[in-house]
């Protein structure tokens, strides 16, 4: 269970002929963002050739899996499956698959050009909340169903010439299989098309997006399924064993959940430029914010993602304004103030927040009166407590409950600050561990390949990864923390609602 080889291809630098920046093309409208599908194909050629040149022993590979950026879609031209099945080991993939795609530039997760299609989809199923209950999320511009609808509306000819639509994950798996790989439940949950409870395509959503869509998508499968043996192309060209199993590929976020080895009741907090929460859920409660996906390592359970835009940039601003630009002064402020901050609560959103939609700085004293400022050390604690209380409230809004066995896994820049992690442990009432998550989606894909090989749904994932390196304990809840925050959380939630209603008028 140790990583012994890593290699990468950098799209902009290693494949400059495609002219991408950050691996994508941003179009003139500023909303449309695509990647050239042949760049991805060629990247696979490049990386396998690099491995071959380094003497990598492909004959030892018993199973493989992988991950793709979520939501992006690939459009295979009629006849492409035949080309995939008859690859010549003498030529690289990109030379043989040039004519296989009806759309050469694929929409990716950064694309936000489908607002009209989102409104159409929500209207077709009875509104945003109804769509969320069905598919795990309200309509989002980047979600694949809305992207497919746009392509059908704007380029019906290309759509009619498409025999299969893949996600980035199932596309990559198809390259290894030498035939179309099914979409897995977990990545399939990021399309606004899959009914997350029944694990089948929603007929209402398919019908709203485009005709004959079900046959172009194929039937989805559990994420730990073995989808087939590797194509003979890789056996002959690189020396893979003919019995090498391909386990369904999934999205990068689900693969990260596997890489961090989350278990039931656990939560992972990525403290970066924006803060992201990964939750393991048993009984999901889909809402208008956040996303619920099928769980990639346990088909009976779910995972949720919540994104908070005002993450480390906000922490750095408050550090600079109230802690002399110093993290050690920032830590001193947290150490010198009490849990609960004497009832002083703050909401800090210098850019428009998405969970929930609020902007500005809002401070409230013990009597719930709005104030314009706090003393410096109170300001620091108000920010950190407020960020973590918001995370707990919104996680619980999606059905998450802290359990006695809950672990919190912290990653990202702020996870190096022990005093910030102490507040996290106190607010959630659970121990905080730190984990090295460099390339967690890759590591998670390797774990998942092993899981599929070991029997998939019949074998608990935790059993498969029990020998992997363990996370390190960083903070445990202070005595009395649960009483303090159980009292503060309802107050914090009410104040958030108050700010929301003042900034956008009464609810519709």
Coordinates of C-alpha atoms in Angstrom, one line a residue:
X1 CA 0.0 0.0 0.0
X2 CA 2.9 2.4 -0.6
X3 CA 3.4 4.6 -3.7
X4 CA 6.5 3.5 -5.5
X5 CA 6.2 5.3 -8.8
X6 CA 4.8 8.7 -9.9
X7 CA 4.9 10.4 -13.3
X8 CA 2.9 13.2 -14.8
X9 CA 2.3 15.1 -18.0
X10 CA 1.7 18.8 -17.9
X11 CA -0.7 19.7 -20.7
X12 CA 0.5 23.3 -21.4
X13 CA 4.2 22.5 -21.2
X14 CA 4.4 19.0 -22.6
X15 CA 1.7 19.3 -25.3
X16 CA 2.1 23.0 -26.4
X17 CA 0.7 22.3 -29.8
X18 CA -2.8 22.4 -28.3
X19 CA -2.3 26.0 -27.1
X20 CA -4.0 25.5 -23.7
X21 CA -3.6 27.6 -20.6
X22 CA -4.2 25.5 -17.4
X23 CA -5.1 22.6 -19.7
X24 CA -8.2 24.5 -21.1
X25 CA -9.3 27.0 -23.7
X26 CA -11.4 29.9 -22.3
X27 CA -13.6 31.1 -25.2
X28 CA -14.3 34.8 -26.1
X29 CA -17.6 34.9 -24.1
X30 CA -15.6 34.2 -20.9
X31 CA -18.2 31.5 -20.0
X32 CA -17.4 28.6 -22.4
X33 CA -14.4 26.6 -21.3
X34 CA -13.3 23.4 -23.2
X35 CA -10.3 21.0 -23.5
X36 CA -9.2 19.3 -26.8
X37 CA -10.1 15.7 -26.5
X38 CA -7.1 14.6 -28.5
X39 CA -4.8 16.4 -26.0
X40 CA -6.1 13.9 -23.4
X41 CA -5.5 11.0 -25.7
X42 CA -2.0 12.1 -26.5
X43 CA -1.2 12.7 -22.9
X44 CA -1.9 9.0 -22.2
X45 CA 0.5 8.1 -25.0
X46 CA 3.1 10.4 -23.6
X47 CA 2.9 9.1 -20.0
X48 CA 2.9 5.4 -21.0
X49 CA 6.0 6.1 -23.2
X50 CA 7.7 7.8 -20.3
X51 CA 7.0 4.8 -18.1
X52 CA 8.2 2.4 -20.7
X53 CA 11.4 4.4 -21.2
X54 CA 12.1 4.4 -17.4
X55 CA 11.9 0.6 -17.4
X56 CA 8.6 0.3 -15.6
X57 CA 7.5 -3.3 -15.4
X58 CA 4.0 -3.3 -16.8
X59 CA 3.8 -7.1 -16.5
X60 CA 3.4 -6.8 -12.7
X61 CA 0.1 -4.7 -13.0
X62 CA -2.8 -6.8 -11.9
X63 CA -5.5 -4.1 -12.0
X64 CA -5.8 -0.4 -12.8
X65 CA -8.3 2.3 -12.2
X66 CA -8.3 6.0 -12.5
X67 CA -10.1 9.3 -12.0
X68 CA -11.2 12.2 -14.2
X69 CA -12.1 15.8 -13.5
X70 CA -15.9 15.7 -12.8
X71 CA -18.7 16.9 -15.2
X72 CA -16.7 17.1 -18.4
X73 CA -18.0 15.1 -21.4
X74 CA -16.6 13.4 -24.5
X75 CA -18.6 12.7 -27.7
X76 CA -17.7 9.6 -29.6
X77 CA -18.5 9.7 -33.3
X78 CA -20.5 6.9 -34.9
X79 CA -18.0 4.1 -35.7
X80 CA -15.6 5.0 -32.9
X81 CA -16.2 1.8 -30.9
X82 CA -14.9 -0.1 -34.0
X83 CA -11.7 1.9 -34.0
X84 CA -11.2 1.3 -30.3
X85 CA -11.6 -2.4 -30.8
X86 CA -9.1 -2.6 -33.7
X87 CA -6.2 -0.6 -32.4
X88 CA -2.8 -1.4 -33.9
X89 CA 0.0 -1.8 -31.3
X90 CA 2.5 -0.2 -33.8
X91 CA 0.9 3.2 -33.5
X92 CA 0.2 5.7 -30.7
X93 CA -3.4 6.1 -29.7
X94 CA -3.8 9.7 -30.8
X95 CA -2.9 8.8 -34.4
X96 CA -5.6 6.1 -34.5
X97 CA -8.4 8.0 -32.8
X98 CA -8.3 11.3 -34.7
X99 CA -11.6 10.8 -36.5
X100 CA -13.4 9.3 -33.5
X101 CA -15.0 12.4 -31.9
X102 CA -18.0 14.3 -33.0
X103 CA -17.0 17.2 -30.8
X104 CA -13.3 18.0 -30.8
X105 CA -13.3 20.4 -27.9
X106 CA -15.1 19.0 -24.8
X107 CA -16.9 21.1 -22.2
X108 CA -15.2 20.9 -18.8
X109 CA -16.1 21.7 -15.2
X110 CA -15.0 25.4 -15.5
X111 CA -17.7 26.0 -18.2
X112 CA -20.6 28.2 -17.0
X113 CA -22.4 28.8 -20.4
X114 CA -25.5 26.7 -19.8
X115 CA -27.7 28.9 -17.5
X116 CA -30.7 28.6 -19.9
X117 CA -30.4 24.8 -20.0
X118 CA -30.3 24.7 -16.2
X119 CA -33.5 26.6 -15.9
X120 CA -35.1 24.3 -18.5
X121 CA -34.1 21.2 -16.6
X122 CA -35.3 22.5 -13.2
X123 CA -38.6 23.5 -14.8
X124 CA -39.0 20.1 -16.4
X125 CA -38.9 18.3 -13.0
X126 CA -40.8 20.8 -10.8
X127 CA -38.1 23.1 -9.6
X128 CA -34.6 23.2 -8.1
X129 CA -35.4 21.4 -4.9
X130 CA -37.2 18.6 -6.8
X131 CA -34.1 18.2 -9.1
X132 CA -31.8 18.1 -6.0
X133 CA -34.0 15.4 -4.3
X134 CA -33.8 13.3 -7.5
X135 CA -30.2 13.8 -8.6
X136 CA -28.4 15.1 -5.5
X137 CA -27.9 18.7 -6.8
X138 CA -29.9 21.5 -8.2
X139 CA -29.0 22.4 -11.8
X140 CA -25.4 23.6 -12.1
X141 CA -24.0 25.0 -15.3
X142 CA -21.0 22.6 -15.2
X143 CA -23.1 19.5 -14.7
X144 CA -23.1 17.2 -17.7
X145 CA -26.8 17.0 -18.5
X146 CA -27.0 20.7 -19.0
X147 CA -23.8 20.6 -21.2
X148 CA -25.3 17.8 -23.3
X149 CA -28.6 19.9 -23.7
X150 CA -26.6 22.9 -25.0
X151 CA -24.7 20.8 -27.5
X152 CA -28.0 19.2 -28.7
X153 CA -29.6 22.6 -29.1
X154 CA -26.6 24.4 -30.7
X155 CA -25.1 21.6 -32.7
X156 CA -27.8 19.0 -33.4
X157 CA -25.8 17.5 -36.3
X158 CA -22.8 16.7 -34.1
X159 CA -25.2 15.3 -31.5
X160 CA -27.0 13.0 -34.0
X161 CA -23.5 11.7 -35.2
X162 CA -22.6 10.8 -31.6
X163 CA -22.9 7.1 -30.7
X164 CA -21.7 7.4 -27.1
X165 CA -21.2 10.1 -24.5
X166 CA -18.6 9.5 -21.8
X167 CA -17.6 11.4 -18.7
X168 CA -13.8 12.2 -18.6
X169 CA -13.5 9.2 -16.2
X170 CA -15.3 6.7 -18.3
X171 CA -13.6 8.0 -21.4
X172 CA -10.2 7.3 -19.9
X173 CA -11.4 3.8 -18.8
X174 CA -12.6 3.2 -22.4
X175 CA -9.1 4.0 -23.8
X176 CA -7.7 1.2 -21.6
X177 CA -10.6 -1.2 -22.3
X178 CA -10.6 -0.8 -26.0
X179 CA -14.4 -0.5 -25.9
X180 CA -16.9 1.8 -24.2
X181 CA -16.7 1.7 -20.4
X182 CA -19.8 2.4 -18.4
X183 CA -20.2 5.5 -16.3
X184 CA -19.9 4.7 -12.6
X185 CA -22.6 5.7 -10.0
X186 CA -20.4 8.1 -8.2
X187 CA -19.2 10.3 -11.1
X188 CA -22.6 9.7 -12.7
X189 CA -24.0 11.7 -9.8
X190 CA -22.4 14.9 -11.1
X191 CA -24.6 15.0 -14.2
X192 CA -28.0 16.1 -13.0
X193 CA -29.3 12.9 -14.7
X194 CA -28.9 10.0 -12.3
X195 CA -31.5 9.2 -9.6
X196 CA -29.1 8.8 -6.7
X197 CA -31.5 6.7 -4.7
X198 CA -32.4 4.1 -7.4
X199 CA -29.1 4.4 -9.3
X200 CA -30.9 4.7 -12.7
X201 CA -31.1 7.5 -15.2
X202 CA -34.0 9.8 -14.6
X203 CA -36.3 9.6 -17.6
X204 CA -37.6 13.1 -16.9
X205 CA -34.1 14.6 -16.9
X206 CA -33.0 12.7 -19.9
X207 CA -36.1 13.8 -21.9
X208 CA -35.5 17.4 -20.9
X209 CA -31.9 17.4 -22.1
X210 CA -31.8 15.6 -25.5
X211 CA -33.5 12.7 -27.4
X212 CA -32.1 9.1 -27.5
X213 CA -29.8 10.1 -24.6
X214 CA -30.1 6.9 -22.6
X215 CA -28.7 4.8 -25.4
X216 CA -25.8 7.2 -25.8
X217 CA -25.0 7.0 -22.1
X218 CA -25.3 3.3 -21.6
X219 CA -26.2 1.8 -18.2
X220 CA -24.3 3.0 -15.1
X221 CA -22.5 0.6 -12.8
X222 CA -21.3 0.4 -9.2
X223 CA -18.0 2.3 -8.8
X224 CA -16.1 -0.8 -7.6
X225 CA -17.1 -2.9 -10.7
X226 CA -14.5 -4.6 -12.8
X227 CA -15.5 -3.4 -16.3
X228 CA -13.3 -5.8 -18.2
X229 CA -9.8 -6.8 -19.0
X230 CA -7.2 -4.4 -20.5
X231 CA -7.2 -4.1 -24.3
X232 CA -4.7 -6.3 -26.2
X233 CA -3.2 -3.0 -27.5
X234 CA -1.5 -2.4 -24.1
X235 CA -0.5 -6.1 -23.8
X236 CA 1.3 -5.9 -27.1
X237 CA 2.7 -2.4 -27.0
X238 CA 3.6 -2.1 -23.3
X239 CA 3.7 -5.6 -21.8
X240 CA 0.6 -5.5 -19.5
X241 CA -0.5 -9.0 -18.6
X242 CA -3.6 -10.1 -20.6
X243 CA -5.6 -10.7 -17.4
X244 CA -5.0 -7.1 -16.1
X245 CA -8.4 -5.9 -14.8
X246 CA -9.8 -2.5 -15.4
X247 CA -11.9 -1.3 -12.5
X248 CA -14.5 1.5 -13.3
X249 CA -12.9 4.9 -13.2
X250 CA -14.6 7.7 -11.2
X251 CA -14.5 11.4 -10.6
X252 CA -11.6 13.2 -8.9
X253 CA -13.6 14.2 -5.8
X254 CA -14.9 10.6 -5.2
X255 CA -11.4 9.2 -5.9
X256 CA -10.1 11.7 -3.3
X257 CA -12.6 10.4 -0.7
X258 CA -11.2 6.9 -1.4
X259 CA -7.6 8.2 -1.2
X260 CA -8.3 9.8 2.2
X261 CA -9.9 6.6 3.3
X262 CA -13.0 8.2 4.7
X263 CA -15.3 5.9 6.6
X264 CA -18.8 6.1 7.9
X265 CA -19.3 9.3 10.0
X266 CA -16.0 10.8 8.8
X267 CA -15.5 14.3 7.4
X268 CA -12.6 15.7 5.4
X269 CA -11.9 19.4 5.4
X270 CA -9.6 20.8 2.7
X271 CA -8.5 24.2 3.9
X272 CA -7.3 25.9 0.7
X273 CA -8.0 29.1 -1.3
X274 CA -11.6 27.9 -1.0
X275 CA -12.5 25.4 1.7
X276 CA -14.1 22.1 0.7
X277 CA -15.9 19.6 2.9
X278 CA -16.2 15.9 2.0
X279 CA -18.8 14.0 4.0
X280 CA -19.6 10.4 4.3
X281 CA -23.5 10.2 4.6
X282 CA -25.9 7.3 5.3
X283 CA -29.2 9.2 4.9
X284 CA -28.7 12.1 2.6
X285 CA -31.0 15.2 2.6
X286 CA -30.4 16.9 -0.7
X287 CA -30.6 20.7 -0.5
X288 CA -30.3 23.8 -2.8
X289 CA -26.6 24.0 -1.8
X290 CA -23.9 21.4 -1.9
X291 CA -23.8 18.1 -3.9
X292 CA -24.7 14.6 -2.9
X293 CA -23.1 11.8 -4.9
X294 CA -23.3 8.0 -4.6
X295 CA -20.4 6.9 -2.4
X296 CA -17.5 5.5 -4.5
X297 CA -16.4 2.8 -2.1
X298 CA -19.8 1.7 -0.6
X299 CA -22.7 1.6 -3.0
X300 CA -25.3 1.6 -0.1
X301 CA -24.0 5.0 1.2
X302 CA -23.5 8.5 -0.1
X303 CA -20.9 11.3 0.0
X304 CA -21.5 15.0 0.0
X305 CA -19.4 18.0 -1.2
X306 CA -19.7 21.5 0.2
X307 CA -17.6 24.4 -1.1
X308 CA -17.0 27.6 0.8
X309 CA -15.4 30.3 -1.3
X310 CA -14.0 32.5 1.5
X311 CA -11.3 30.2 2.7
X312 CA -7.6 30.9 3.1
X313 CA -7.7 34.3 1.4
X314 CA -10.1 35.5 4.1
X315 CA -7.9 33.9 6.9
X316 CA -4.9 35.7 5.4
X317 CA -6.7 39.1 5.3
X318 CA -7.8 38.9 8.9
X319 CA -4.2 37.8 9.8
X320 CA -2.8 40.9 8.0
X321 CA -5.4 43.3 9.5
X322 CA -5.6 42.0 13.1
X323 CA -2.5 39.8 13.7
X324 CA 0.4 41.9 12.3
X325 CA 0.6 39.8 9.2
X326 CA 1.9 36.9 11.4
X327 CA 0.6 33.4 11.8
X328 CA 2.2 33.2 15.2
X329 CA 0.3 36.3 16.4
X330 CA -2.8 34.8 14.8
X331 CA -2.3 31.6 16.9
X332 CA -1.7 33.7 20.0
X333 CA -5.0 35.4 19.5
X334 CA -6.8 32.0 19.3
X335 CA -4.9 30.8 22.4
X336 CA -5.8 34.0 24.4
X337 CA -9.5 33.9 23.7
X338 CA -12.0 31.5 25.2
X339 CA -14.1 28.9 23.3
X340 CA -17.3 30.5 22.2
X341 CA -15.6 33.9 22.1
X342 CA -17.8 35.3 24.8
X343 CA -20.8 35.0 22.5
X344 CA -19.3 37.3 19.8
X345 CA -20.0 35.8 16.4
X346 CA -18.8 36.9 13.0
X347 CA -19.4 36.2 9.3
X348 CA -16.6 37.2 6.9
X349 CA -17.2 37.1 3.2
X350 CA -15.1 39.5 1.2
X351 CA -16.1 37.8 -2.0
X352 CA -19.6 36.5 -2.7
X353 CA -20.0 33.3 -0.7
X354 CA -21.7 30.3 -2.3
X355 CA -22.6 28.5 0.9
X356 CA -24.8 30.5 1.5
X357 CA -25.0 33.5 -0.9
X358 CA -23.8 36.3 1.3
X359 CA -21.2 39.0 0.9
X360 CA -19.6 41.4 3.4
X361 CA -18.5 41.3 7.1
X362 CA -21.2 40.9 9.7
X363 CA -20.4 40.9 13.4
X364 CA -22.8 40.3 16.3
X365 CA -22.2 40.7 20.1
X366 CA -23.6 38.6 22.9
X367 CA -27.0 40.3 22.7
X368 CA -27.2 39.5 18.9
X369 CA -26.7 43.2 18.1
X370 CA -24.8 44.1 15.0
X371 CA -21.4 45.8 15.8
X372 CA -18.9 47.4 13.4
X373 CA -15.7 45.8 14.9
X374 CA -14.3 43.5 17.6
X375 CA -11.0 43.8 19.5
X376 CA -8.2 42.2 17.3
X377 CA -8.0 38.8 19.1
X378 CA -11.8 38.5 19.3
X379 CA -11.9 39.2 15.5
X380 CA -9.4 36.3 14.8
X381 CA -11.4 33.8 16.9
X382 CA -14.8 35.1 15.4
X383 CA -13.4 34.4 11.9
X384 CA -12.2 30.8 12.6
X385 CA -15.1 29.8 14.8
X386 CA -17.5 31.3 12.3
X387 CA -15.9 29.4 9.4
X388 CA -16.1 26.1 11.2
X389 CA -19.6 26.6 12.7
X390 CA -20.8 27.3 9.2
X391 CA -19.3 24.1 7.9
X392 CA -21.0 22.1 10.7
X393 CA -24.4 23.7 10.1
X394 CA -24.3 23.2 6.4
X395 CA -23.0 19.7 6.7
X396 CA -25.9 18.8 9.1
X397 CA -28.3 20.5 6.6
X398 CA -27.3 17.7 4.1
X399 CA -28.0 14.9 6.7
X400 CA -24.5 14.7 8.2
X401 CA -24.3 13.8 12.0
X402 CA -21.2 13.7 14.1
X403 CA -20.9 10.1 15.5
X404 CA -18.8 8.8 18.4
X405 CA -16.4 7.3 15.9
X406 CA -16.2 10.4 13.7
X407 CA -12.7 11.4 12.5
X408 CA -12.0 14.8 10.9
X409 CA -9.2 14.7 8.3
X410 CA -7.7 18.1 7.6
X411 CA -5.7 18.9 4.5
X412 CA -4.5 22.0 2.7
X413 CA -2.5 25.0 3.9
X414 CA -4.2 25.9 7.2
X415 CA -4.0 22.2 8.3
X416 CA -0.4 23.1 9.4
X417 CA -1.7 25.5 12.0
X418 CA -2.4 23.5 15.2
X419 CA -4.4 26.3 16.8
X420 CA -6.8 26.5 13.9
X421 CA -7.2 22.7 14.0
X422 CA -8.0 22.9 17.8
X423 CA -11.0 25.2 17.0
X424 CA -12.1 22.7 14.3
X425 CA -11.9 19.8 16.8
X426 CA -13.8 21.9 19.4
X427 CA -16.6 23.0 17.1
X428 CA -17.3 19.5 15.7
X429 CA -16.6 17.7 19.0
X430 CA -14.3 15.2 17.2
X431 CA -10.6 14.4 16.9
X432 CA -8.7 16.0 14.0
X433 CA -6.1 14.1 12.0
X434 CA -3.8 15.4 9.3
X435 CA -3.1 13.5 6.2
X436 CA -0.7 13.9 3.3
X437 CA -3.1 14.3 0.4
X438 CA -0.7 15.2 -2.4
X439 CA -2.3 13.3 -5.3
X440 CA -5.1 11.8 -3.2
X441 CA -7.2 11.2 -6.3
X442 CA -4.4 9.1 -7.8
X443 CA -3.8 7.2 -4.6
X444 CA -7.5 6.7 -4.2
X445 CA -7.7 5.3 -7.7
X446 CA -4.9 2.7 -6.9
X447 CA -6.8 1.8 -3.7
X448 CA -10.0 1.4 -5.8
X449 CA -8.2 -0.8 -8.3
X450 CA -7.2 -3.1 -5.4
X451 CA -10.7 -3.0 -4.0
X452 CA -12.2 -4.1 -7.4
X453 CA -9.6 -6.9 -7.6
X454 CA -10.4 -8.0 -4.1
X455 CA -14.1 -8.5 -4.8
X456 CA -15.6 -5.0 -4.9
X457 CA -19.0 -4.8 -3.2
X458 CA -18.5 -8.1 -1.4
X459 CA -15.4 -6.8 0.4
X460 CA -15.4 -3.7 2.7
X461 CA -13.1 -1.0 1.3
X462 CA -11.7 -0.4 4.9
X463 CA -10.5 -4.0 4.9
X464 CA -8.6 -3.5 1.6
X465 CA -6.8 -0.3 2.8
X466 CA -6.1 -1.2 6.4
X467 CA -2.4 -1.5 5.8
X468 CA -2.1 1.9 4.2
X469 CA -0.2 4.6 6.1
X470 CA -2.3 6.1 8.9
X471 CA -3.2 9.8 9.3
X472 CA -1.6 11.7 12.3
X473 CA -3.6 12.9 15.3
X474 CA -3.4 16.7 15.5
X475 CA -6.1 17.9 17.9
X476 CA -8.7 16.5 20.3
X477 CA -11.8 18.4 21.6
X478 CA -11.1 20.5 24.7
X479 CA -13.1 19.6 27.8
X480 CA -16.5 21.4 27.8
X481 CA -16.3 22.2 24.0
X482 CA -19.5 20.4 23.2
X483 CA -21.6 22.3 25.7
X484 CA -20.2 25.7 24.4
X485 CA -20.9 25.0 20.7
X486 CA -24.2 23.1 21.1
X487 CA -25.5 26.3 22.7
X488 CA -23.9 28.6 20.0
X489 CA -24.7 26.7 16.8
X490 CA -28.5 27.4 16.8
X491 CA -27.8 31.1 17.5
X492 CA -25.2 31.2 14.6
X493 CA -27.6 29.5 12.2
X494 CA -30.4 32.0 13.1
X495 CA -28.0 34.9 12.5
X496 CA -27.0 33.5 9.1
X497 CA -30.6 33.3 8.1
X498 CA -31.1 36.9 9.3
X499 CA -28.3 38.2 7.2
X500 CA -29.6 36.2 4.2
X501 CA -33.1 37.6 4.5
X502 CA -31.7 41.1 4.7
X503 CA -29.5 40.8 1.7
X504 CA -31.9 39.2 -0.7
X505 CA -35.4 40.1 0.6
X506 CA -38.1 37.8 1.9
X507 CA -37.9 34.1 0.6
X508 CA -40.0 33.5 -2.5

